[in-house]
C-alpha cells in the first residue's frame, strides 16, 4: 500500500492511496472514495470552508479543481491552467 497524507478538513483525514482518494475519521481505518470524477487523478490538497470541500489535483497533464459538500461525492473542473499543488483558505476565501 502506498498511502500518503494530503490533509485534514472538517475532521476528515484525506490521503492518496494507490491511485485513489481515501478518507478516515480516526486515522486508523481508511476508505477509498470510488467517485468516478476523481478515480485515477492525483489529489494533492484538500481544504474546507462553510460546508464546501475544495481539492486540487492533476492527471499528469490537466489540472483539476474539485468541489464536494460531503467529502465523498465530487464534481471536477478541468482548468488546463496553472499547476495546483495546494489549496488553503484565509478570511473566508480559498487560495
C-alpha atoms as one frame of an Amber mdcrd trajectory, in Angstrom:
protein
   0.000   0.000   0.000   1.346   3.419  -0.983  -0.648   5.883   1.101   0.387
   9.448   1.706  -1.273  12.115   3.754  -2.999  15.016   1.954  -4.601  16.935
   4.801  -7.374  17.265   7.356 -10.531  19.180   6.547 -13.591  19.382   8.803
 -12.399  16.429  10.922 -11.914  14.134   7.906  -8.407  12.889   7.144  -7.673
  12.721   3.412  -4.960  10.530   1.908  -3.911   9.419  -1.570  -3.922   5.637
  -1.528  -2.724   3.534  -4.504  -4.329   5.805  -7.097  -7.451   6.749  -5.175
  -8.561   9.317  -2.651  -9.112   7.749   0.774 -10.803   9.193   3.846 -10.624
   8.401   7.540 -12.406   9.632  10.629  -9.984   8.047  13.124  -6.562   7.865
  11.363  -6.655   4.080  11.790  -9.003   2.822   9.077  -9.298   4.356   5.619
 -11.995   4.004   2.989 -11.280   4.580  -0.682 -13.580   7.059  -2.398 -14.762
   5.445  -5.621 -16.223   8.621  -7.060 -15.896   8.465 -10.887 -14.898  12.135
 -11.097 -11.676  11.584  -9.121 -10.651   7.963  -9.783  -7.203   7.899 -11.364
  -6.445  11.524 -10.586  -3.779  12.545  -8.110  -5.278  14.705  -5.356  -2.607
  16.900  -3.750  -4.504  19.124  -1.293  -7.928  19.489   0.364  -9.459  22.406
   2.294 -12.876  23.024   3.882 -14.866  26.231   4.381 -18.551  26.956   5.014
 -19.822  23.476   4.135 -17.697  23.035   0.998 -14.615  20.892   0.449 -12.243
  22.020  -2.287  -9.486  19.746  -3.560  -6.837  20.220  -6.221  -5.014  17.654
  -8.287  -3.969  16.503 -11.737  -3.779  13.551 -14.073  -0.205  14.153 -15.155
  -1.177  16.899 -17.580  -4.533  18.530 -16.972  -5.020  20.334 -13.676  -8.297
  19.997 -11.768 -10.223  21.692  -9.007 -12.787  19.519  -7.224 -15.793  20.519
  -5.125 -17.767  18.444  -2.612 -20.249  19.027   0.189 -19.631  15.656   1.908
 -16.032  14.648   1.113 -17.057  11.602  -0.927 -19.083  12.894  -3.895 -17.016
  15.250  -6.042 -17.502  17.436  -9.111 -14.362  18.181 -11.090 -13.441  21.175
 -13.164 -10.636  20.903 -15.695  -8.624  24.093 -15.510  -5.957  23.468 -18.124
  -4.112  26.261 -16.375  -1.530  26.638 -13.643  -0.040  23.854 -11.574  -2.075
  23.226  -8.434  -0.336  21.616  -5.505  -2.077  23.112  -2.516  -5.322  24.831
  -1.520  -5.795  26.905   1.632  -8.426  29.225   2.995  -7.993  32.514   4.738
 -10.551  35.145   5.704 -13.429  33.220   4.096 -11.685  32.712   0.731  -9.902
  29.778  -0.885  -6.383  30.355  -2.246
